[in-house]
Coordinates of C-alpha atoms in Angstrom, one line a residue:
X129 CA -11.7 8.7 -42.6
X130 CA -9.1 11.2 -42.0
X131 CA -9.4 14.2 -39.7
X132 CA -9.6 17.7 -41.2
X133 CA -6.9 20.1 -39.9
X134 CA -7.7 23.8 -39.0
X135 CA -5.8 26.5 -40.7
X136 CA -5.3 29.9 -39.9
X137 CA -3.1 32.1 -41.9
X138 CA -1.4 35.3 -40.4
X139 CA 0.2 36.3 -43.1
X140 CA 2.8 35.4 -45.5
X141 CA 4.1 32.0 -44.9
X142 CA 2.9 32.1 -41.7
X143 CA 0.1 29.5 -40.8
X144 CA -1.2 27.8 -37.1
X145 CA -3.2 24.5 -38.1
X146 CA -3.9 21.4 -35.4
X147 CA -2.8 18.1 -35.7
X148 CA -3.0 15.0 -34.3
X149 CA -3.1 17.1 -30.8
X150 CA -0.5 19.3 -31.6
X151 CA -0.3 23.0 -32.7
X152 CA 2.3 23.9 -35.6
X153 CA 3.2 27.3 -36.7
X154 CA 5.1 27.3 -39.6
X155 CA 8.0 30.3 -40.7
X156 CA 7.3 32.9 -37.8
X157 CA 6.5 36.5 -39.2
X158 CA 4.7 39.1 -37.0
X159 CA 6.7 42.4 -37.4
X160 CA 4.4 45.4 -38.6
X161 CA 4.6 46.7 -42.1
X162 CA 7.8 48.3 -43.1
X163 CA 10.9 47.6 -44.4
X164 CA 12.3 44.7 -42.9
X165 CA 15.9 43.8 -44.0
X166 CA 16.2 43.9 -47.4
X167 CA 12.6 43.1 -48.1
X168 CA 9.5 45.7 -47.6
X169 CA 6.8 44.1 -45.4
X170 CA 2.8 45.5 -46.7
X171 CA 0.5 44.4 -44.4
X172 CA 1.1 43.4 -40.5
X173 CA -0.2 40.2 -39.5
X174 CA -3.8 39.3 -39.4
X175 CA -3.5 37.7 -36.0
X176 CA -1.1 39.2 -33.2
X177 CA 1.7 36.9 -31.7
X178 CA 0.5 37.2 -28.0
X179 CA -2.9 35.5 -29.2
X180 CA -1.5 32.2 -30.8
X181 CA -1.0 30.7 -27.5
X182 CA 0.7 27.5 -27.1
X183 CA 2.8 26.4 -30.3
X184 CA 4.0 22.8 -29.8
X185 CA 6.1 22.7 -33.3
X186 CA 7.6 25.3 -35.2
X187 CA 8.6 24.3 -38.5
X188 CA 11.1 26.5 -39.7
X189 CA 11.5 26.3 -43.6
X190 CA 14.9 28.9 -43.0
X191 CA 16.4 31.3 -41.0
X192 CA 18.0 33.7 -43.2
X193 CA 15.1 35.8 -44.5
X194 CA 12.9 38.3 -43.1
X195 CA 9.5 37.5 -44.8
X196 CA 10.3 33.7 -43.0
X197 CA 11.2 34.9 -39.9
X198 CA 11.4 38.2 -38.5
X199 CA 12.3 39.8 -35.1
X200 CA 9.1 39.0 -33.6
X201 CA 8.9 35.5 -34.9
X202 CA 12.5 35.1 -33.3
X203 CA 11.2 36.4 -30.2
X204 CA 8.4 33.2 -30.3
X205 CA 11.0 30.7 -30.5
X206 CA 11.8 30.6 -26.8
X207 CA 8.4 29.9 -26.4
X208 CA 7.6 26.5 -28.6
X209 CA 8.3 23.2 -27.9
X210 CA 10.1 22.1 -30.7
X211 CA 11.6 24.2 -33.4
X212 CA 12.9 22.1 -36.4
X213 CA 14.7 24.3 -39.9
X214 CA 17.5 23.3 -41.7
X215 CA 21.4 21.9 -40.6
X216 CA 22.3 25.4 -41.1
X217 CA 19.7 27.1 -39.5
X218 CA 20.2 24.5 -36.4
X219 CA 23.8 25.8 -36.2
X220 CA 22.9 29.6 -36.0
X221 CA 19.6 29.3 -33.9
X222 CA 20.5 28.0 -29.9
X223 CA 16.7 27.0 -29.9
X224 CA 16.2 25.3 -33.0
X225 CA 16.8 21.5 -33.6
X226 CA 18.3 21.5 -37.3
X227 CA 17.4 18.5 -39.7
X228 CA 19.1 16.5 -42.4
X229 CA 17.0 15.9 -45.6
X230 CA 15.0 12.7 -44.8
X231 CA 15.6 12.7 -41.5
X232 CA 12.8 12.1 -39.3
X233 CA 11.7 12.1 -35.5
X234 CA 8.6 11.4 -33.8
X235 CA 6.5 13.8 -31.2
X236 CA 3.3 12.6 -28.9
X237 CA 0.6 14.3 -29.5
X238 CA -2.6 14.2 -27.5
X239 CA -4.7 12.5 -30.4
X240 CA -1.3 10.2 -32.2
X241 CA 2.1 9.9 -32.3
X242 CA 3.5 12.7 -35.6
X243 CA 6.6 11.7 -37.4
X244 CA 8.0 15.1 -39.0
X245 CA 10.1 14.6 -41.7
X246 CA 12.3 16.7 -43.2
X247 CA 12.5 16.6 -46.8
X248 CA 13.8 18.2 -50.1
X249 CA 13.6 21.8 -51.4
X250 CA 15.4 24.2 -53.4
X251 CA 15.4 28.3 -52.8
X252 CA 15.9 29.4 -56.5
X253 CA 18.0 27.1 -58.5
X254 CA 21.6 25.5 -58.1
X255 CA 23.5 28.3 -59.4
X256 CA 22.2 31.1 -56.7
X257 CA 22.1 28.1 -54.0
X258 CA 25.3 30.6 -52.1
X259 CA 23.2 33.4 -52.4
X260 CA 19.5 32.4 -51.7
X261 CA 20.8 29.8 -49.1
X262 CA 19.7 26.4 -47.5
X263 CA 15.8 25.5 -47.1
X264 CA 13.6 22.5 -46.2
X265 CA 10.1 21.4 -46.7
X266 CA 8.4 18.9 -44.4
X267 CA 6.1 16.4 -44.6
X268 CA 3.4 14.9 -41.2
X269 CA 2.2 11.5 -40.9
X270 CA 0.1 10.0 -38.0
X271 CA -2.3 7.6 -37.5
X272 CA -5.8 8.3 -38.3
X273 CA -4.8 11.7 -39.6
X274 CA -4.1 12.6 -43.6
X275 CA 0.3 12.8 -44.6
X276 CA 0.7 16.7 -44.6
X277 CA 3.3 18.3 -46.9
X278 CA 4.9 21.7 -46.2
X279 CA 6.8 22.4 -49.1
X280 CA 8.4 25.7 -47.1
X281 CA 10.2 28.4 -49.7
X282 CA 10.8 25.8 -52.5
X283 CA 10.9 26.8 -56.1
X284 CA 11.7 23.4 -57.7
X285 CA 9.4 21.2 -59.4
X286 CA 12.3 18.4 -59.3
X287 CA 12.3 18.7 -55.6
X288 CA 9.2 17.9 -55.2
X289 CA 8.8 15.4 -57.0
X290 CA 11.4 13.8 -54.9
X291 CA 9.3 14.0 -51.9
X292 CA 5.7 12.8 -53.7
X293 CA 8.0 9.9 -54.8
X294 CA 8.8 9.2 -51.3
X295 CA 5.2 10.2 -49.8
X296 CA 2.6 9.2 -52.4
X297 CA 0.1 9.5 -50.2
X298 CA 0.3 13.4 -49.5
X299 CA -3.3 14.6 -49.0
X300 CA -2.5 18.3 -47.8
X301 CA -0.2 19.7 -49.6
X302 CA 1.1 23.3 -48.0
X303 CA 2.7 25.3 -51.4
X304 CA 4.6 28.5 -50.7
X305 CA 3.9 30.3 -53.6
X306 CA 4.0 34.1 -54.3
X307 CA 6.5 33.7 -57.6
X308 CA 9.0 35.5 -54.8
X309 CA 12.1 37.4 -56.6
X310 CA 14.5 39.1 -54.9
X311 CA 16.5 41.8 -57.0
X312 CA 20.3 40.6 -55.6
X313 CA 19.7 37.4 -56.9
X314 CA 18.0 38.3 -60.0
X315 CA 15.6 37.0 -62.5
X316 CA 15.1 33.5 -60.3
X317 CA 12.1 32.5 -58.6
X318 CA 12.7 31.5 -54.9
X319 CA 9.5 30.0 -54.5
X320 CA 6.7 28.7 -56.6
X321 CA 4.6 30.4 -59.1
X322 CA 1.3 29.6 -60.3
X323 CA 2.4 26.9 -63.1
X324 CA 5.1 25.5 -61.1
X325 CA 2.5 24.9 -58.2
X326 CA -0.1 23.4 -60.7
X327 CA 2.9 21.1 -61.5
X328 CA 3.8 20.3 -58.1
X329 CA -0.1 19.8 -57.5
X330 CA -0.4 17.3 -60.2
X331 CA 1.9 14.9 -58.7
X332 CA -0.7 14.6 -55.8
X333 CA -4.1 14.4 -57.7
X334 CA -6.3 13.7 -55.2
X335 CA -4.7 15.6 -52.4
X336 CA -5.9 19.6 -51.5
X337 CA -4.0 22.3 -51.8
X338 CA -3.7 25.0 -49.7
X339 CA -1.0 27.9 -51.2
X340 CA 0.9 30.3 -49.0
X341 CA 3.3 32.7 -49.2
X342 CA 1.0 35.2 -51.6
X343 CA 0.0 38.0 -48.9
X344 CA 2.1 40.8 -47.7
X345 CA 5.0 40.9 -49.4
X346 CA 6.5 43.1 -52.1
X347 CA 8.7 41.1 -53.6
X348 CA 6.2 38.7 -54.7
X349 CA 5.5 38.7 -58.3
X350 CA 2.3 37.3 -57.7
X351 CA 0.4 37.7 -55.1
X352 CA -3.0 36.5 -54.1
X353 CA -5.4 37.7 -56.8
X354 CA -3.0 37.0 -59.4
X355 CA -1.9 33.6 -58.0
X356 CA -5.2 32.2 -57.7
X357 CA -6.4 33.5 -61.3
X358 CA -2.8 31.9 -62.6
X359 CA -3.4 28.8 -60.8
X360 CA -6.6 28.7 -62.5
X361 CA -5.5 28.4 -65.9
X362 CA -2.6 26.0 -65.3
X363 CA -4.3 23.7 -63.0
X364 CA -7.6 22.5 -61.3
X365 CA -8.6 25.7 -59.2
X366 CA -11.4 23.8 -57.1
X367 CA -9.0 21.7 -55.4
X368 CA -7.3 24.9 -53.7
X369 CA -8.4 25.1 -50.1
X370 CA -7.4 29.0 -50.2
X371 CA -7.4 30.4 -46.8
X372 CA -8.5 34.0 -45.8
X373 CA -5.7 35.9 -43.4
X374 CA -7.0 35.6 -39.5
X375 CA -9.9 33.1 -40.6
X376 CA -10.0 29.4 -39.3
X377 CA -11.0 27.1 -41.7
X378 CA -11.3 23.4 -42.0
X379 CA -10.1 21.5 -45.1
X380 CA -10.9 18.1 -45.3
X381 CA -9.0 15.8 -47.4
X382 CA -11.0 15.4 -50.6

C-alpha cells in the first residue's frame, strides 16, 4: 500500500508535502499582499517562510511570474537543495538546475530513491507561447510511494494528456487551477479552469486530486469557492483532496 503524502498549502501555488524522505516546495510565493509586478497579490501567505524549515526540492514550474515566484520565494532558493524549473528558467536563475521535457534525474531520500521528471505543459496556448513564456509540470515516482503529478501553471488538456500517456499510473495529481487570465495576453486561460481540470482528472480515474493555484490572487477567474462549485458540476467532486491554507493534511491515494 502506498504512503499518504502531507500537504500544506501557503498560498497560491505554493505547497510543502513529504515524500519518500524528502520535503518539496513547489512555485515559491511569500511576499505580503500588494501589488506585485504586474499582478495584485490578496492575501499573504498562510505560513511564513522562516517556518518551513529544510526544503530538499523546489520544483519550479517558471520563473517569470510573480504569483510563481516572488522576491521572497527568490530569497529561499539559496537555501534548498535542489531547485529544478524550466531550460529557460535554468539559464536566468544561478541556483536552479533547468530541465528538458522528459528529462529525469534521481535524488536519495531518507525513505527511497525519487526520480523527478520533468514533463509537458503549456502556459496559455501556442499563439501567446512569446508572451506567457516557458513552463513545466513534474511528475514523482519512488518505491513504495504513489507516482505524484505536478501539473505547475498548465492550461492544456493536450498536455496532459501527454504525460498520463506516459505515467498511467498517476495517483496524486497536483492541478494548478484558478482559470488565471492576465489582461496583456488577453482572453487566454494560463492555467486550468474547473472543466479543463475535470478533463485533465478524467484521464486518471482512480487517482486524487488535489487543485492549487485558487487562493490569493486577483487575476484568477475562479477562485476557490467558485472552483470547487465548477468542479462539481463538470466532474467527480469527492475525489478532490482540497486543502485548507496553513493546514496539514494527509491524502491517501484512493
Amino acid at each position: 500500500m502506498s504512503h499518504p503524502i502531507s500537504f500544506t498549502l501557503i498560498g497560491g501555488p505554493t505547497v510543502v508535502f513529504d515524500y519518500a524522505g524528502l520535503r518539496f516546495l513547489t512555485d515559491p510565493t511569500f511576499d505580503a499582499p500588494g501589488p506585485s509586478g504586474n499582478l495584485t497579490k490578496l492575501t499573504g501567505p498562510a505560513v511564513p517562510s522562516d517556518s518551513i524549515g529544510r526544503v530538499d526540492v523546489v520544483l519550479l514550474s517558471h520563473d517569470e511570474h510573480e504569483d510563481n515566484l516572488d522576491v521572497s520565494g527568490r530569497a529561499m532558493l539559496s537555501d534548498a537543495g535542489l531547485v529544478l524549473t524550466t531550460p529557460e528558467g535554468g539559464e536566468r536563475l544561478d541556483l536552479a538546475h533547468g530541465m528538458a521535457r522528459w528529462d529525469s534525474l534521481s535524488v536519495e531520500g531518507a525513505d527511497a530513491t525519487v526520480t523527478i521528471t520533468a514533463v509537458a505543459a503549456r502556459h496559455g496556448t501556442s499563439a501567446v507561447k512569446h508572451l506567457a513564456g516557458q513552463v513545466t509540470g513534474f511528475v514523482l515516482e519512488a518505491d513504495g510511494w504513489p507516482t505524484v503529478y505536478v501539473s505547475g501553471d498548465n492550461a492544456s488538456v493536450a498536455k496532459a494528456r501527454q504525460v498520463s500517456e506516459r505515467f498511467p499510473d498517476v495517483a496524486v495529481a497536483v492541478l494548478f487551477a484558478g482559470g488565471a487570465k492576465a489582461a496583456s495576453i488577453g482572453d487566454v486561460l494560463l492555467t486550468l479552469d474547473a472543466e479543463r481540470a475535470a478533463q485533465v482528472a478524467g484521464m486518471w480515474p482512480a487517482a486524487s486530486i488535489v487543485p492549487v493555484h485558487i487562493d490569493d490572487w486577483a487575476h484568477f477567474t475562479e477562485p476557490r469557492e467558485v472552483f470547487l462549485d465548477n468542479f462539481a458540476r463538470f466532474g467527480d467532486g469527492a475525489r478532490l483532496a482540497v486543502i485548507e491554507r496553513g493546514v496539514p493534511r494527509e491524502v491517501v491515494p484512493q
